[in-house]
Coordinates of C-alpha atoms and ligand atoms in Angstrom, one line a residue:
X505 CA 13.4 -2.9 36.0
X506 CA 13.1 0.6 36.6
X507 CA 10.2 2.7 37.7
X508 CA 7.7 2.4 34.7
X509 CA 6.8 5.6 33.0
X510 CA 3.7 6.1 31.9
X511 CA 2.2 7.7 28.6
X512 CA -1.1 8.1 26.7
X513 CA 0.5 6.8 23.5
X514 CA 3.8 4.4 23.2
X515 CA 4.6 4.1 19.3
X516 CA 7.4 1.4 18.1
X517 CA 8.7 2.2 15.0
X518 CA 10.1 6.2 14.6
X519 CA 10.0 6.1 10.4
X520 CA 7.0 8.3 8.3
X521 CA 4.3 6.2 10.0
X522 CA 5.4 6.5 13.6
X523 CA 7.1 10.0 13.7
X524 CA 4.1 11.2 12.2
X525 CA 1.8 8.9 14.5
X526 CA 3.8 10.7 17.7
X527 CA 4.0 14.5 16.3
X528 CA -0.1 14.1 15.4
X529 CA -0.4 13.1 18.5
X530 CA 1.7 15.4 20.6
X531 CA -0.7 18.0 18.7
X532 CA -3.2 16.4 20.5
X533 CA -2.7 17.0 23.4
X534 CA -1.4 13.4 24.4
X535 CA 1.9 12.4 26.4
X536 CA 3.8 10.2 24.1
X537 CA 6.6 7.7 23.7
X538 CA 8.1 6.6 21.0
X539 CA 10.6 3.6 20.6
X540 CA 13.3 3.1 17.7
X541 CA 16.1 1.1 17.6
X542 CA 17.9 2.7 14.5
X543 CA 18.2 6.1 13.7
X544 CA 14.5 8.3 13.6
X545 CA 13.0 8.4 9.9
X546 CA 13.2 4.9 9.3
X547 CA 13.5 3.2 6.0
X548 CA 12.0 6.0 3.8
X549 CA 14.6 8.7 5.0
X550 CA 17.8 6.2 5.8
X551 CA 17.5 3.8 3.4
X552 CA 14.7 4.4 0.6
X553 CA 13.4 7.5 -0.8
X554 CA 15.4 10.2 0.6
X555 CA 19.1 9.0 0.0
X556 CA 17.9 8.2 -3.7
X557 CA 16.6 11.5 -4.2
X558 CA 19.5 12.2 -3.0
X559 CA 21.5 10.2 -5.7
X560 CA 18.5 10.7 -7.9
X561 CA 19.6 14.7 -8.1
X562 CA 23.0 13.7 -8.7
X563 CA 22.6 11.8 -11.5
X564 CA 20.6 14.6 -13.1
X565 CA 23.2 16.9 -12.7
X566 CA 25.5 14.7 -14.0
X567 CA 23.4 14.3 -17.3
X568 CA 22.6 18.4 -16.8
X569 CA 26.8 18.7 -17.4
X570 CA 26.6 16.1 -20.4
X571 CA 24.2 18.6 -22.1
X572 CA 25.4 21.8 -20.8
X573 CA 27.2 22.9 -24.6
X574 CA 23.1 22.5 -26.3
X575 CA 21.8 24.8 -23.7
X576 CA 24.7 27.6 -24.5
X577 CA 27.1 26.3 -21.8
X578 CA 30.3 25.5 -22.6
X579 CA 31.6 23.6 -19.8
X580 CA 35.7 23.0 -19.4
X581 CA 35.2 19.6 -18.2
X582 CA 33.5 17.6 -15.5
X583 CA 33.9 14.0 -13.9
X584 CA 31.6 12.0 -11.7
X585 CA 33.0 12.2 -8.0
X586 CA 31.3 9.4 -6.8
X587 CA 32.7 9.5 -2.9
X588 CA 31.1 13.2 -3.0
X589 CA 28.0 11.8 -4.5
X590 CA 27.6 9.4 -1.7
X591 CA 29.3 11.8 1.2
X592 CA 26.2 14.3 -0.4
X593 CA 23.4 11.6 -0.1
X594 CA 24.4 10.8 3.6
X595 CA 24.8 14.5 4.5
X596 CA 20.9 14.9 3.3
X597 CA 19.7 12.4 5.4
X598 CA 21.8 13.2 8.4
X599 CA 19.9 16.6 8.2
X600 CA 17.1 15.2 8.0
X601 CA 17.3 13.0 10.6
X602 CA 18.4 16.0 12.7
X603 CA 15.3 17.9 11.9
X604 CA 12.6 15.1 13.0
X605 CA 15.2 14.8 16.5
X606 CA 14.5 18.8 17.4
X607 CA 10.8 18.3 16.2
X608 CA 10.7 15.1 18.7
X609 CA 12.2 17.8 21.7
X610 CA 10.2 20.7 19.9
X611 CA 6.8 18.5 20.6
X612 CA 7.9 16.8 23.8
X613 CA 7.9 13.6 22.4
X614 CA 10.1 11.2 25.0
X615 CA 12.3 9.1 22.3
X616 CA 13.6 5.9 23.4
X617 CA 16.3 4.2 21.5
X618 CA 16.3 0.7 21.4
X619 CA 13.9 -2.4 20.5
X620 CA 10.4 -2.0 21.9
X621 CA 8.5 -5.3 22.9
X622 CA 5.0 -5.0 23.3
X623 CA 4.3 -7.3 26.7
X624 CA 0.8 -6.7 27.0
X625 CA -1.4 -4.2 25.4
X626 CA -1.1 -1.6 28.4
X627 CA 3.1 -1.7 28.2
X628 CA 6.3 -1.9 26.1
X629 CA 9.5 -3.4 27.6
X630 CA 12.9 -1.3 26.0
X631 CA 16.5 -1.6 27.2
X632 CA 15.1 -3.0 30.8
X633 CA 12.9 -0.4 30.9
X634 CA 8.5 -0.7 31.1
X635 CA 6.9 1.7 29.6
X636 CA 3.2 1.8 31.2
X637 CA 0.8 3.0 28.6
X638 CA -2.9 3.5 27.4
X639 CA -2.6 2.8 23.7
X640 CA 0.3 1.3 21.3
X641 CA 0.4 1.9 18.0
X642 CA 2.9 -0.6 15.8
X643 CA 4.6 1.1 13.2
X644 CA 7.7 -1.0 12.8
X645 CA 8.0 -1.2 8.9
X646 CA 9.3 -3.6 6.7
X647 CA 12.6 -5.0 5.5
X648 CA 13.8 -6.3 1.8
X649 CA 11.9 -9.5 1.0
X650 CA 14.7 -12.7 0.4
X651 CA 13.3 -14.9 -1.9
X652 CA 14.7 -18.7 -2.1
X653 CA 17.7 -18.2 -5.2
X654 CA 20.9 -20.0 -4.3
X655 CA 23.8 -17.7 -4.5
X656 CA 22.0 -14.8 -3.0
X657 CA 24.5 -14.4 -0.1
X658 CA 27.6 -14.1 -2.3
X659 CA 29.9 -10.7 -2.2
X660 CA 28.4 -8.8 -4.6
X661 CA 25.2 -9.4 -4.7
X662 CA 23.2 -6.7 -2.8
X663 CA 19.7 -5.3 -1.2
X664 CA 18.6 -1.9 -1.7
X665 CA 20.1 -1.6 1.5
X666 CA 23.7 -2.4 0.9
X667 CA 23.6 -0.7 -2.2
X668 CA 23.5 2.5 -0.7
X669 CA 27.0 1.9 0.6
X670 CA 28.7 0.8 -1.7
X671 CA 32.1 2.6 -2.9
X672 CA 32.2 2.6 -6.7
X673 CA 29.8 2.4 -9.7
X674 CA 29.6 -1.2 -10.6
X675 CA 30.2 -1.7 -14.5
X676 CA 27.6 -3.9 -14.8
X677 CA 24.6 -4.2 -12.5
X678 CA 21.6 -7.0 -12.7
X679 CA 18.7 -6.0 -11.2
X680 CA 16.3 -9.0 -10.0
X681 CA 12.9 -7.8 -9.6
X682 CA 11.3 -5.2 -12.0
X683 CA 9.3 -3.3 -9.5
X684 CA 9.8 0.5 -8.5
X685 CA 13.0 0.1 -6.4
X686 CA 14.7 -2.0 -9.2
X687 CA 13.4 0.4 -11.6
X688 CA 14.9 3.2 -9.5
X689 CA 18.0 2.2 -9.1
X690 CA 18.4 0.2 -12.6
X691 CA 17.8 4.0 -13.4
X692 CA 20.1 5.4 -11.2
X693 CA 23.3 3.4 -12.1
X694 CA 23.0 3.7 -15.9
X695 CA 22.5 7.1 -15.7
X696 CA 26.0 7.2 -13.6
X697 CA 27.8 4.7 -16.5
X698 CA 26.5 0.7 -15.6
X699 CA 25.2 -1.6 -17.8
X700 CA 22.0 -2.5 -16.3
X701 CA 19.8 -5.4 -17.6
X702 CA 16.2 -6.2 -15.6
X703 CA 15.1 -9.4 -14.7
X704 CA 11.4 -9.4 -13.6
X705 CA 9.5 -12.4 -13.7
X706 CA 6.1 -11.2 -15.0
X707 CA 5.0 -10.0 -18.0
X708 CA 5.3 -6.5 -17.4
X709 CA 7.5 -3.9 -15.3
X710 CA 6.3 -1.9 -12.9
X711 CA 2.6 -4.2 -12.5
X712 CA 0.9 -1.7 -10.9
X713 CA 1.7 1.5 -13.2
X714 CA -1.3 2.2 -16.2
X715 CA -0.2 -0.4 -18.9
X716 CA 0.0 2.5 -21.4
X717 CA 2.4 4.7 -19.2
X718 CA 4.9 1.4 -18.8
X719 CA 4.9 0.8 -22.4
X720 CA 6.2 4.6 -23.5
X721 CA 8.9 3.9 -20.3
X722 CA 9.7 0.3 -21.6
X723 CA 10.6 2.3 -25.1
X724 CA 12.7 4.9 -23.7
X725 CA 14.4 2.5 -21.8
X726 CA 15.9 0.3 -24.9
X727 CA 16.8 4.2 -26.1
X728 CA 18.8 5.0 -22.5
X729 CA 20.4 1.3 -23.1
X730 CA 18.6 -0.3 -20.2
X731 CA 18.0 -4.0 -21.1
X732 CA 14.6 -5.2 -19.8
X733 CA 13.7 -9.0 -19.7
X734 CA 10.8 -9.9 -18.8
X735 CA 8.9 -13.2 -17.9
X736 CA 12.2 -14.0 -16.4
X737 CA 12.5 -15.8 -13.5
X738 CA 15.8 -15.8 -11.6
X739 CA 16.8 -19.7 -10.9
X740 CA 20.5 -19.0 -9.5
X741 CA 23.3 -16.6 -9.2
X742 CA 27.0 -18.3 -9.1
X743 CA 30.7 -16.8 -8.8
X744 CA 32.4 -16.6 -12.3
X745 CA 35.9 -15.7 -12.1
X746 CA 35.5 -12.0 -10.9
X747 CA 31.7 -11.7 -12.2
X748 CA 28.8 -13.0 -11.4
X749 CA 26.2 -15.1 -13.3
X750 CA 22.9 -15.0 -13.1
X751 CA 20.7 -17.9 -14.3
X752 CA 17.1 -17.1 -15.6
X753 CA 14.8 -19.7 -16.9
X754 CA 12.5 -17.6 -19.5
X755 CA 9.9 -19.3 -22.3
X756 CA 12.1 -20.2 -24.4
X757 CA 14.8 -21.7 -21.7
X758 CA 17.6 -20.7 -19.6
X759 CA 19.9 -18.0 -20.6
X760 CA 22.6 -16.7 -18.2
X761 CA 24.0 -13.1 -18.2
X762 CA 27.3 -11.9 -16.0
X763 CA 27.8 -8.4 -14.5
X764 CA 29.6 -7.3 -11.4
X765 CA 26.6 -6.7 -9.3
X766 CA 23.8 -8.1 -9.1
X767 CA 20.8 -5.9 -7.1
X768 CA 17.8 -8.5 -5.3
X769 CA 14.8 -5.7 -5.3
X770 CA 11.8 -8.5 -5.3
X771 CA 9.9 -6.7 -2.8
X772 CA 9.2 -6.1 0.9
X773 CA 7.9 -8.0 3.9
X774 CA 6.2 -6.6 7.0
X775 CA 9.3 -6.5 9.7
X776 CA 7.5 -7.7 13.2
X777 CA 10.4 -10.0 14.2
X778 CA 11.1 -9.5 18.1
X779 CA 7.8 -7.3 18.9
X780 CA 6.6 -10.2 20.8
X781 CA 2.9 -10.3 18.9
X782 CA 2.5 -13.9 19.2
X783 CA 2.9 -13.7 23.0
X784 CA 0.8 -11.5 23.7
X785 CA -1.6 -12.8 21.2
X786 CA -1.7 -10.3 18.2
X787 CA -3.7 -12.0 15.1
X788 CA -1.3 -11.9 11.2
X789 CA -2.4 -12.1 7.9
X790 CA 0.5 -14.1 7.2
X791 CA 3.5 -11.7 7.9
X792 CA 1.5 -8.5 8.4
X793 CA -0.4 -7.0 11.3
X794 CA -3.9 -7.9 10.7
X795 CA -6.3 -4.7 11.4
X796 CA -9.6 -3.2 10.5
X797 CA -10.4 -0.3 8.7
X798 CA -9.4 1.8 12.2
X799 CA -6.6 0.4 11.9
X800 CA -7.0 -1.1 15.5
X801 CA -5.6 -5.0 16.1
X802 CA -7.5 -7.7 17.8
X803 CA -6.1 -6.5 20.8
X804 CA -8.5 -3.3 22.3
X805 CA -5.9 -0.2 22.6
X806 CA -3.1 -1.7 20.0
X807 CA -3.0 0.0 16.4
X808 CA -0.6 -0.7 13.7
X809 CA 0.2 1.1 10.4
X810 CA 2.8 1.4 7.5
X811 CA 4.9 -1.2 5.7
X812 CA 3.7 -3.3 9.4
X813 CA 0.3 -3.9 8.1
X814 CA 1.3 -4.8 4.4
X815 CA -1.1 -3.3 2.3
X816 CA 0.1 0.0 0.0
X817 CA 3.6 -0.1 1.1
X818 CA 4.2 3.7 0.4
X819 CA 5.6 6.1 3.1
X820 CA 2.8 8.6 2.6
X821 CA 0.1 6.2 3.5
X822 CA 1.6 5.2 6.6
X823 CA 2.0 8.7 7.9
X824 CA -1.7 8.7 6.9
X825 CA -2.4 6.0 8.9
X826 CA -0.2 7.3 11.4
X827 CA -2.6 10.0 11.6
X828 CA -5.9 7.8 11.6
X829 CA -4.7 5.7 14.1
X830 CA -3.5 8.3 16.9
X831 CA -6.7 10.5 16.1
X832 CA -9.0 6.9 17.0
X833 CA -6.6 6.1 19.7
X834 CA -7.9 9.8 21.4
X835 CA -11.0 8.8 21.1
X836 CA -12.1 9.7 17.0
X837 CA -13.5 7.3 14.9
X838 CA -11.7 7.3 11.5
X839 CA -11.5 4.9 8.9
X840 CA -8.9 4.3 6.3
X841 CA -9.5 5.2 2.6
X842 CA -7.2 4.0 -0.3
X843 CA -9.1 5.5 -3.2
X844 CA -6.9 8.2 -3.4
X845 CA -3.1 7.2 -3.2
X846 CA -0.6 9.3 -5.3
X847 CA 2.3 6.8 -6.7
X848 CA 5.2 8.0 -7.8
X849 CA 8.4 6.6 -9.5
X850 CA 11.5 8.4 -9.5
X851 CA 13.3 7.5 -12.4
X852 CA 14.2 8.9 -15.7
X853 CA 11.8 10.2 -17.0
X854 CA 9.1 10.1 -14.0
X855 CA 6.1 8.6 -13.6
X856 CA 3.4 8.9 -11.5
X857 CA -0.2 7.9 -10.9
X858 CA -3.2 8.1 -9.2
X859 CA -6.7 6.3 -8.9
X860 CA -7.1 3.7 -11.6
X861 CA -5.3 2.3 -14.3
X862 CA -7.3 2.1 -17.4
X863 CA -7.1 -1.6 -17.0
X864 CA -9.0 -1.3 -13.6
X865 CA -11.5 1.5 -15.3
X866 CA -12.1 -1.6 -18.2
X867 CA -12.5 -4.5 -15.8
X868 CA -15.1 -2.1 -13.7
X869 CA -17.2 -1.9 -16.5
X870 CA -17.4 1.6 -16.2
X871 CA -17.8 3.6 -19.5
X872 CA -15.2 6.0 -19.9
X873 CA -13.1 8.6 -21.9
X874 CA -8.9 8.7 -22.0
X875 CA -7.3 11.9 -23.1
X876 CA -4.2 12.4 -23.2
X877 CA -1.8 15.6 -23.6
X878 CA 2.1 15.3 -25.0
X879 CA 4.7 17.6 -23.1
X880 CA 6.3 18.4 -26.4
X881 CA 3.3 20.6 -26.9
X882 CA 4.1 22.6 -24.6
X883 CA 5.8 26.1 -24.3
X884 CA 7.8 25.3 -20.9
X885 CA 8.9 22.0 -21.7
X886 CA 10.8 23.2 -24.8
X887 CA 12.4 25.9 -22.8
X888 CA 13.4 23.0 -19.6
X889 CA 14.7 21.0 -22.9
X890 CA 12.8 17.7 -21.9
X891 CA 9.7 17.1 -23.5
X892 CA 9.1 13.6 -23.1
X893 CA 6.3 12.1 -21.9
X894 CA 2.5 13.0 -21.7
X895 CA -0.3 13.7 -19.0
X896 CA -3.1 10.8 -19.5
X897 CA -6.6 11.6 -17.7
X898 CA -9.2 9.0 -17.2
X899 CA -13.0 10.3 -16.7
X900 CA -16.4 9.1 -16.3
X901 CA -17.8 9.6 -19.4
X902 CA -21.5 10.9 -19.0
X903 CA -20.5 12.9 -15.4
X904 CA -16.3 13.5 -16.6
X905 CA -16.0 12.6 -12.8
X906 CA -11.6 12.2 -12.9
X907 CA -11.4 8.3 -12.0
X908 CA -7.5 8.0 -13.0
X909 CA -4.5 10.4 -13.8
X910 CA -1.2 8.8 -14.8
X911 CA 1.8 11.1 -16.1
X912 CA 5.5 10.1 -17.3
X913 CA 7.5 12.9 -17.9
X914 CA 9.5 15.9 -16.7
X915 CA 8.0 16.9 -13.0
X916 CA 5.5 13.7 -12.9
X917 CA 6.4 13.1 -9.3
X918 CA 5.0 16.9 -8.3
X919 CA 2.5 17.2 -11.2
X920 CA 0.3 14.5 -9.7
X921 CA -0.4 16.2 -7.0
X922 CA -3.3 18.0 -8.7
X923 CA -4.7 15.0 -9.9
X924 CA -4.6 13.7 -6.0
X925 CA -7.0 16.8 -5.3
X926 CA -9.3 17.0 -8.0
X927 CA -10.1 13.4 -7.3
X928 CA -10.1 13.8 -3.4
X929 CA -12.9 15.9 -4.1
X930 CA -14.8 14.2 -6.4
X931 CA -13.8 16.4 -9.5
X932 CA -14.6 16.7 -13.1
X933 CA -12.7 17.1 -15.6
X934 CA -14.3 20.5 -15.9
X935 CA -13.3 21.7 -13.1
X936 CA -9.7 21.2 -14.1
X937 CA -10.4 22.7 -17.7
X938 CA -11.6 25.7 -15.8
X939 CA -9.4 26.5 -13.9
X940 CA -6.7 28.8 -14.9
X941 CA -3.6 27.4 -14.9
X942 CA -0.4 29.9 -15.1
X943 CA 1.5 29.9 -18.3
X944 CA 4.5 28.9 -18.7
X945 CA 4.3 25.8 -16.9
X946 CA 4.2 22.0 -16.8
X947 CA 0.5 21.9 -15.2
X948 CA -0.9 23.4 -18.4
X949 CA -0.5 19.5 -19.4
X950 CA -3.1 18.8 -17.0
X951 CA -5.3 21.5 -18.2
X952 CA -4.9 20.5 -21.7
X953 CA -5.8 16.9 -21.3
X954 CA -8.7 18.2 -19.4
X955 CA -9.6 20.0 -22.3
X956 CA -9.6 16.8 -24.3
X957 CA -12.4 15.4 -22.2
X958 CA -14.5 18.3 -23.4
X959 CA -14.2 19.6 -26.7
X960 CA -10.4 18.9 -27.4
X961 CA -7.4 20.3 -26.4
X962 CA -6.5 23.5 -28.1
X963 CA -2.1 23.2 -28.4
X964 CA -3.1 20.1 -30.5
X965 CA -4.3 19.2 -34.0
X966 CA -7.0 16.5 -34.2
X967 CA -5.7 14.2 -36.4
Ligands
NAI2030 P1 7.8 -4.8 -5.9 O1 6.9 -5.8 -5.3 O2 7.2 -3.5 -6.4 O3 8.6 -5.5 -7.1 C1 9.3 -6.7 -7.0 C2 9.4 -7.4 -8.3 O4 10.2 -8.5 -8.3 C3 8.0 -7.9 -8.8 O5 7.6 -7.3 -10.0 C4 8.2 -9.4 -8.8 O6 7.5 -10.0 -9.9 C5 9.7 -9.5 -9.1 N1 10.3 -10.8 -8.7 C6 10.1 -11.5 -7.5 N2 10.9 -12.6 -7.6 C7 11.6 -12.7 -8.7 C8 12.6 -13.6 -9.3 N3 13.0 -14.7 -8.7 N4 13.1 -13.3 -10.5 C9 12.7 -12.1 -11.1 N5 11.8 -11.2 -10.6 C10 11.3 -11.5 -9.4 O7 8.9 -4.6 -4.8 P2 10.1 -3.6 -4.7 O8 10.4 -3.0 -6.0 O9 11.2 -4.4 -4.0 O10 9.6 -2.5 -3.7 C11 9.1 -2.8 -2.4 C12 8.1 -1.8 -1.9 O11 8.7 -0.6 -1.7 C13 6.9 -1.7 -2.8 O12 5.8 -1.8 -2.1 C14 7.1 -0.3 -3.4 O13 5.9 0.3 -3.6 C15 7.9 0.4 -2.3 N6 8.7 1.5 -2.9 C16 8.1 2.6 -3.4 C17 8.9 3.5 -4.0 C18 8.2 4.7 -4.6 O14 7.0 4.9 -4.3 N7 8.9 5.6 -5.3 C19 10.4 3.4 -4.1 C20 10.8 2.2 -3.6 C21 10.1 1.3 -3.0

């Protein structure tokens, strides 16, 4: 082996937890390594929410050229280009990637690519190297879950990995698994031309989205010809001539259903394989990283965040833990706090949420008030052309204290944002009514359904 180097802070794992973990750190003031086999941004920028986005934009302005003639423009003709859409995708996240490289050099951050192994809780081992350090942080992610289906390894039958390079639009896709990323992508490919049907084996899509908010999606889905079944388990998929078939056992008995693709998006499971935790004696709750609310492992000096640790499974929360954990490494003494999370689900229309569902409010037994505030009361909406959806807002009754704000419709993903604040700081629903919002725009929603916590909204009739 080499000389060892030596930092304050080694970090395995360079996605939104531990790129964010190393730059907060860097700010600090501390010397820092951080170890990554693949390329830097992890799952969230190579293979999850940017490249969507990325496909996400396409696909809207696919449907934007589909519409063009109602908004006054008379297009010649257009075609999908779907090698461009792709080439596009890849150039996003190459830039990307790019920009968290210079802001690696920028911050001094010393990047080492290839497999860290964590050999005691003072050093890393990577490509022959030892890396000597004071404090580790884990941030090594998560990969797609594999569940125990026969037939899952046959040609067409993909992750949400593999899908991403695929060449051409399938016909037909079957998703398995009706959380967000089959939900993304189920959205994705029929709004570039597949015949999607869902297969999600519990009662509802999407189980942790507001119960009210999935069932205005789960309509407008049967409208956009997306076929949803539900209580569905998957039993098998099999080769059929140049299809596939999938077997699901539902209620009422197997039914079987062929397409081209078939999509396995049944969830995620911490990724610790080859860290070398159960050598050096690092406690799991089960797959994950077991930690306390410093984030801090049984082991004095060794963090872990992100996908790593299970938990909310969102790339915002582990760069918040990122945060949490470098700041107690250096000596702070920060705990974690989940009541505020911001979820959002990029598909047509969006969703997005944050605090509790109105089913959580209920089983709290906390006394409450809903209001709600349709987008096709509203002046900018009209003018965008999309006014589906509404802006729901949960409140305390006797304090109007905001306990919950769940939106599906046009800008969900950014108008939640607000919510995320108010609540972050203990606000009423007052304080949003009394606020001015500008005119025209989609956060007059918000306003208005914080007027219906008060004495109604005013771009509404009571009925
Ligand atoms: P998920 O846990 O959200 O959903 C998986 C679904 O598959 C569940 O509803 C489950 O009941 C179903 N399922 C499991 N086995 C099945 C079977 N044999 N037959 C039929 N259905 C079956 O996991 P998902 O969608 O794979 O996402 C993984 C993680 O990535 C989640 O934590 C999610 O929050 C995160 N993510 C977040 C995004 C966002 O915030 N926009 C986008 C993509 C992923």
């Amino acid at each position: 082996m080499a000389d060892p180097k030596e930092y304050d802070i080694t970090i395995i794992g360079g996605g939104p937890g531990g790129y964010v973990a190393a730059l907060r750190a860097a700010q600090l003031g501390a010397k820092v390594a951080l170890v990554e086999k693949d390329k830097l941004g992890g799952t969230c920028l190579n293979r999850g929410c940017i490249p969507t986005k990325a496909m996400v934009r396409s696909v809207e302005a696919l449907h934007e050229a589909k519409h063009a003639a109602d908004f006054g423009v008379d297009l010649k003709g257009f075609d999908l280009n779907f090698g461009r859409l792709m080439a596009r995708k890849n150039e996003v996240v190459a830039t990307q990637v790019a920009g968290i490289e210079r802001l690696m050099k920028g911050n001094k951050i010393d990047v080492y690519n290839g497999a860290g192994k964590l050999e005691s809780p003072r050093s890393v081992a990577v490509n022959g190297e030892k890396i000597t350090t004071k404090k580790v942080v884990l941030a090594t992610g998560s990969v797609p879950a594999r569940v125990p289906v026969p037939g899952l390894d046959l040609p067409g039958v993909v992750t949400s990995d593999e899908i991403l390079d695929i060449t051409k639009v399938p016909a037909s896709l079957v998703v398995i698994g009706g959380g967000v990323i089959g939900m993304e992508f189920g959205s994705i490919f029929n709004g570039l031309g597949s015949k999607v049907t869902i297969v999600e084996m519990l009662p509802q899509i999407l189980p942790p989205v507001d119960e009210e908010i999935v069932r205005r999606y789960g309509q407008l889905l049967r409208a956009q010809g997306i076929e949803v079944n539900i209580s569905a388990t998957v039993k098998a998929v099999e080769k059929k001539g140049e299809s596939l078939e999938v077997t699901y056992e539902m209620a009422k008995g197997q039914s079987r259903i062929e397409a081209e693709m078939v999509l396995v998006a049944v969830g995620r499971s911490p990724y610790t394989e080859g860290l070398g935790l159960a050598d050096v004696g690092v406690t799991m709750n089960r797959r994950a990283i077991a930690v306390n609310e410093r984030l801090e492992t049984n082991l004095d000096g060794v963090y872990a965040i992100g996908d790593a640790i299970g938990g909310i499974m969102l790339a915002h929360v582990a760069s918040y833990e990122g945060e949490i954990a470098v700041e107690n490494a250096l000596g702070a003494s920060r705990t974690v706090d989940y009541r505020v999370v911001p979820n959002c689900i990029f598909t047509a229309p969006e969703m997005a949420g944050v605090g509790m569902t109105e089913k959580e409010v209920k089983e709290k037994g906390i006394t409450y008030k809903a209001s709600r505030f349709p987008f096709s009361a509203l002046g900018r909406a009209h003018a965008m052309g999309d006014t589906t959806g509404i802006v729901k807002l949960l409140c305390e009754a006797e304090s109007g204290k905001v306990l919950g704000v769940h939106i599906i419709g046009p800008h969900a993903t950014d108008l939640i944002a607000e919510g995320a604040a108010v609540m972050q700081m203990g606000g009423t629903a007052k304080d949003i009514a009394h606020t001015i919002h500008a005119h025209p725009t989609l956060p007059e929603a918000m306003h208005e359904a914080a007027l219906g916590q008060l004495d109604g909204a005013l771009h509404v009739l009571k009925i």
